[in-house]
PDB file of C-alpha atoms and ligand atoms in Angstrom:
ATOM      1  CA  MET A 387       0.162   0.125   0.168  1.00 62.00           C
ATOM      2  CA  ASP A 388       1.292   3.411  -1.011  1.00 71.00           C
ATOM      3  CA  TYR A 389       1.438   5.937   1.873  1.00 97.00           C
ATOM      4  CA  LYS A 390       0.171   8.715  -0.753  1.00 98.00           C
ATOM      5  CA  LEU A 391      -3.183   6.970  -0.578  1.00 98.00           C
ATOM      6  CA  LEU A 392      -3.145   7.065   3.075  1.00 98.00           C
ATOM      7  CA  ALA A 393      -1.987  10.619   3.664  1.00 98.00           C
ATOM      8  CA  GLU A 394      -4.797  11.569   0.912  1.00 98.00           C
ATOM      9  CA  LYS A 395      -7.392   9.953   3.322  1.00 98.00           C
ATOM     10  CA  ALA A 396      -5.924  11.660   6.334  1.00 98.00           C
ATOM     11  CA  ILE A 397      -6.260  14.981   4.600  1.00 98.00           C
ATOM     12  CA  LYS A 398     -10.046  14.349   3.526  1.00 98.00           C
ATOM     13  CA  ALA A 399     -10.801  13.248   7.090  1.00 98.00           C
ATOM     14  CA  LYS A 400      -9.563  16.673   8.484  1.00 98.00           C
ATOM     15  CA  SER A 401     -12.514  18.113   6.824  1.00 98.00           C
ATOM     16  CA  ASN A 402     -14.741  16.209   9.133  1.00 98.00           C
ATOM     17  CA  SER A 403     -12.924  17.492  12.117  1.00 98.00           C
ATOM     18  CA  LEU A 404     -14.981  19.441  14.660  1.00 98.00           C
ATOM     19  CA  PRO A 405     -12.480  21.777  16.201  1.00 98.00           C
ATOM     20  CA  THR A 406     -15.296  24.078  17.757  1.00 98.00           C
ATOM     21  CA  TYR A 407     -12.986  25.577  20.478  1.00 98.00           C
ATOM     22  CA  SER A 408      -9.333  25.349  19.244  1.00 98.00           C
ATOM     23  CA  LYS A 409     -10.097  25.750  15.182  1.00 98.00           C
ATOM     24  CA  PHE A 410      -7.335  23.343  14.720  1.00 98.00           C
ATOM     25  CA  PHE A 411      -8.400  20.633  12.144  1.00 98.00           C
ATOM     26  CA  VAL A 412      -6.710  17.337  12.269  1.00 98.00           C
ATOM     27  CA  GLY A 413      -7.443  14.186  10.220  1.00 98.00           C
ATOM     28  CA  ALA A 414      -5.797  10.500  10.513  1.00 99.00           C
ATOM     29  CA  ALA A 415      -5.969   7.529   8.526  1.00 98.00           C
ATOM     30  CA  LEU A 416      -5.316   4.146   9.913  1.00 98.00           C
ATOM     31  CA  LEU A 417      -4.170   1.218   7.747  1.00 98.00           C
ATOM     32  CA  THR A 418      -4.851  -2.376   8.952  1.00 98.00           C
ATOM     33  CA  GLU A 419      -2.783  -5.368   8.148  1.00 98.00           C
ATOM     34  CA  ASP A 420      -5.206  -6.482   5.461  1.00 97.00           C
ATOM     35  CA  ASP A 421      -5.023  -2.866   3.811  1.00 97.00           C
ATOM     36  CA  LYS A 422      -8.227  -1.406   5.202  1.00 98.00           C
ATOM     37  CA  ILE A 423      -8.309   2.421   6.017  1.00 98.00           C
ATOM     38  CA  TYR A 424     -10.157   3.486   9.127  1.00 99.00           C
ATOM     39  CA  THR A 425     -10.363   7.676   9.291  1.00 99.00           C
ATOM     40  CA  GLY A 426     -10.690   9.739  12.193  1.00 99.00           C
ATOM     41  CA  SER A 427     -10.866  13.458  12.902  1.00 98.00           C
ATOM     42  CA  ASN A 428     -10.576  15.591  16.169  1.00 98.00           C
ATOM     43  CA  ILE A 429     -13.883  16.255  17.726  1.00 98.00           C
ATOM     44  CA  GLU A 430     -14.116  18.808  20.742  1.00 98.00           C
ATOM     45  CA  SER A 431     -16.426  19.102  23.591  1.00 98.00           C
ATOM     46  CA  SER A 432     -17.473  22.226  25.693  1.00 98.00           C
ATOM     47  CA  SER A 433     -15.696  20.500  28.471  1.00 98.00           C
ATOM     48  CA  TYR A 434     -12.492  20.685  26.903  1.00 98.00           C
ATOM     49  CA  SER A 435     -10.590  17.813  28.413  1.00 98.00           C
ATOM     50  CA  LEU A 436     -13.305  15.479  26.804  1.00 98.00           C
ATOM     51  CA  THR A 437     -12.039  16.328  23.333  1.00 98.00           C
ATOM     52  CA  ILE A 438     -10.645  13.325  21.517  1.00 98.00           C
ATOM     53  CA  CYS A 439      -7.803  13.680  18.894  1.00 98.00           C
ATOM     54  CA  ALA A 440      -8.168  12.163  15.273  1.00 99.00           C
ATOM     55  CA  GLU A 441      -5.640   9.611  15.955  1.00 99.00           C
ATOM     56  CA  ARG A 442      -7.497   7.944  18.737  1.00 99.00           C
ATOM     57  CA  THR A 443     -10.828   8.380  16.867  1.00 99.00           C
ATOM     58  CA  ALA A 444      -9.254   6.289  14.005  1.00 99.00           C
ATOM     59  CA  ILE A 445      -7.833   3.772  16.282  1.00 99.00           C
ATOM     60  CA  PHE A 446     -10.991   3.467  18.551  1.00 99.00           C
ATOM     61  CA  LYS A 447     -13.155   3.057  15.339  1.00 99.00           C
ATOM     62  CA  ALA A 448     -10.953   0.284  13.757  1.00 99.00           C
ATOM     63  CA  ILE A 449     -10.613  -1.569  17.171  1.00 98.00           C
ATOM     64  CA  SER A 450     -14.349  -1.205  17.664  1.00 98.00           C
ATOM     65  CA  GLU A 451     -14.943  -3.046  14.302  1.00 98.00           C
ATOM     66  CA  GLY A 452     -13.121  -5.862  15.443  1.00 98.00           C
ATOM     67  CA  GLU A 453      -9.617  -4.820  13.842  1.00 98.00           C
ATOM     68  CA  ARG A 454      -6.412  -5.798  15.571  1.00 98.00           C
ATOM     69  CA  LYS A 455      -3.343  -5.387  13.458  1.00 98.00           C
ATOM     70  CA  PHE A 456      -2.169  -2.207  11.958  1.00 98.00           C
ATOM     71  CA  LYS A 457       0.772  -1.090   9.609  1.00 98.00           C
ATOM     72  CA  ALA A 458       0.515   2.526   9.421  1.00 98.00           C
ATOM     73  CA  MET A 459      -1.108   5.832  10.240  1.00 98.00           C
ATOM     74  CA  ALA A 460      -1.110   9.001   8.634  1.00 98.00           C
ATOM     75  CA  VAL A 461      -1.924  12.285  10.484  1.00 98.00           C
ATOM     76  CA  ALA A 462      -2.629  15.419   8.710  1.00 98.00           C
ATOM     77  CA  GLY A 463      -2.630  19.028  10.075  1.00 98.00           C
ATOM     78  CA  ASP A 464      -3.248  22.496   8.570  1.00 97.00           C
ATOM     79  CA  THR A 465       0.305  23.371   9.981  1.00 96.00           C
ATOM     80  CA  ASN A 466       3.446  24.657   8.142  1.00 98.00           C
ATOM     81  CA  ASP A 467       5.615  22.056  10.220  1.00 98.00           C
ATOM     82  CA  PHE A 468       4.675  18.290  10.342  1.00 98.00           C
ATOM     83  CA  ILE A 469       2.151  17.765  12.839  1.00 96.00           C
ATOM     84  CA  SER A 470       3.147  15.940  15.967  1.00 91.00           C
ATOM     85  CA  PRO A 471       0.850  13.712  17.567  1.00 98.00           C
ATOM     86  CA  CYS A 472       0.433  14.511  21.462  1.00 98.00           C
ATOM     87  CA  GLY A 473       1.661  12.288  24.278  1.00 98.00           C
ATOM     88  CA  ALA A 474      -1.943  10.564  25.057  1.00 98.00           C
ATOM     89  CA  CYS A 475      -2.158   9.528  21.315  1.00 98.00           C
ATOM     90  CA  ARG A 476       1.364   8.322  21.245  1.00 98.00           C
ATOM     91  CA  GLN A 477       0.666   5.991  24.318  1.00 98.00           C
ATOM     92  CA  VAL A 478      -2.386   4.724  22.713  1.00 98.00           C
ATOM     93  CA  ILE A 479      -0.650   4.180  19.323  1.00 98.00           C
ATOM     94  CA  SER A 480       2.033   2.379  21.329  1.00 98.00           C
ATOM     95  CA  ASP A 481      -0.431   0.094  23.103  1.00 98.00           C
ATOM     96  CA  LEU A 482      -3.165  -0.605  20.446  1.00 98.00           C
ATOM     97  CA  CYS A 483      -1.008  -0.386  17.180  1.00 98.00           C
ATOM     98  CA  GLY A 484       2.478  -1.551  18.282  1.00 98.00           C
ATOM     99  CA  GLU A 485       5.479  -0.663  16.020  1.00 98.00           C
ATOM    100  CA  ILE A 486       3.726   0.929  12.694  1.00 98.00           C
ATOM    101  CA  ASP A 487       4.912   3.717  10.496  1.00 98.00           C
ATOM    102  CA  ILE A 488       3.603   7.111  11.304  1.00 98.00           C
ATOM    103  CA  ILE A 489       3.175   9.594   8.266  1.00 98.00           C
ATOM    104  CA  LEU A 490       2.960  13.200   9.323  1.00 98.00           C
ATOM    105  CA  VAL A 491       1.361  15.336   6.541  1.00 98.00           C
ATOM    106  CA  ASN A 492       1.602  19.132   6.490  1.00 98.00           C
ATOM    107  CA  LYS A 493      -0.644  21.590   4.895  1.00 97.00           C
ATOM    108  CA  LYS A 494       1.208  21.700   1.716  1.00 98.00           C
ATOM    109  CA  GLY A 495       0.577  17.872   1.605  1.00 97.00           C
ATOM    110  CA  GLU A 496       4.282  16.922   2.283  1.00 98.00           C
ATOM    111  CA  THR A 497       4.948  13.959   4.295  1.00 98.00           C
ATOM    112  CA  LYS A 498       7.595  12.746   6.880  1.00 97.00           C
ATOM    113  CA  VAL A 499       7.691   9.205   7.862  1.00 98.00           C
ATOM    114  CA  THR A 500       8.404   8.289  11.502  1.00 98.00           C
ATOM    115  CA  LYS A 501       7.422   5.324  13.769  1.00 98.00           C
ATOM    116  CA  THR A 502       6.169   4.644  17.019  1.00 98.00           C
ATOM    117  CA  SER A 503       9.335   3.967  18.944  1.00 98.00           C
ATOM    118  CA  GLU A 504      10.650   7.126  17.634  1.00 98.00           C
ATOM    119  CA  LEU A 505       7.697   9.297  18.622  1.00 98.00           C
ATOM    120  CA  LEU A 506       7.609   7.287  22.054  1.00 98.00           C
ATOM    121  CA  PRO A 507      10.877   5.745  23.055  1.00 98.00           C
ATOM    122  CA  PHE A 508      11.351   3.792  26.093  1.00 98.00           C
ATOM    123  CA  ALA A 509       7.419   3.232  26.234  1.00 98.00           C
ATOM    124  CA  PHE A 510       5.450   1.854  29.110  1.00 98.00           C
ATOM    125  CA  GLY A 511       3.307  -1.032  28.063  1.00 98.00           C
ATOM    126  CA  ASP A 512       1.935  -4.466  28.600  1.00 96.00           C
ATOM    127  CA  LYS A 513       5.408  -5.810  29.384  1.00 96.00           C
ATOM    128  CA  ASP A 514       5.579  -3.344  32.505  1.00 97.00           C
ATOM    129  CA  LEU A 515       2.372  -5.147  33.893  1.00 97.00           C
ATOM    130  CA  GLN A 516       3.325  -8.522  34.152  1.00 89.00           C
TER     131      GLN A 516
HETATM  132  N1  LIG B 833      -5.084  17.147  17.884  1.00 93.05           N
HETATM  133  C1  LIG B 833      -5.276  16.106  17.277  1.00 93.05           C
HETATM  134  O1  LIG B 833      -6.355  15.663  16.974  1.00 93.05           O
HETATM  135  N2  LIG B 833      -3.999  15.475  17.041  1.00 93.05           N
HETATM  136  C2  LIG B 833      -2.850  15.819  17.308  1.00 93.05           C
HETATM  137  O2  LIG B 833      -1.921  15.263  17.081  1.00 93.05           O
HETATM  138  C3  LIG B 833      -2.809  16.943  18.016  1.00 93.05           C
HETATM  139  C4  LIG B 833      -3.949  17.992  18.774  1.00 93.05           C
HETATM  140  C5  LIG B 833      -6.336  18.011  18.261  1.00 93.05           C
HETATM  141  C6  LIG B 833      -6.824  18.063  19.629  1.00 93.05           C
HETATM  142  C7  LIG B 833      -7.661  19.293  19.903  1.00 93.05           C
HETATM  143  O3  LIG B 833      -8.966  18.982  19.104  1.00 93.05           O
HETATM  144  C8  LIG B 833      -6.995  20.306  18.910  1.00 93.05           C
HETATM  145  O4  LIG B 833      -6.030  19.490  18.063  1.00 93.05           O
HETATM  146  C9  LIG B 833      -5.980  21.231  19.321  1.00 93.05           C
HETATM  147  O5  LIG B 833      -5.094  20.668  20.482  1.00 93.05           O
END
């Protein structure tokens, strides 16, 4: 699977963002092991801390549909620089997606490929709960 398509899906998902308070639009597209794509956008609440990021929307949609194995996720922001997933999303990506490629997309549509362990080195996880 070409990451260009995944990046395009993330950019498209950004248009469904509901950033009522921050006005900061984010879209994500998560690629499963068998090449299905689940998209997500950030959705904000008037009780600000209940807001959910685009990455976690996509992950929870996929998990709730029975998906368990993932290969990559694209995250698109309207930023000049490449968007950087927040700490909470990094933990959830690490826990639920494992070591995947993460494609960061800026507002020009340029991409930078990173991976879970680069975004969250020395991660807490299942192994620590044995
Ligand atoms: N946000 C995301 O959806 N993903 C990120 O990687 C960074 C931040 C959202 C949360 C909130 O709705 C808005 O962007 C501003 O923080």
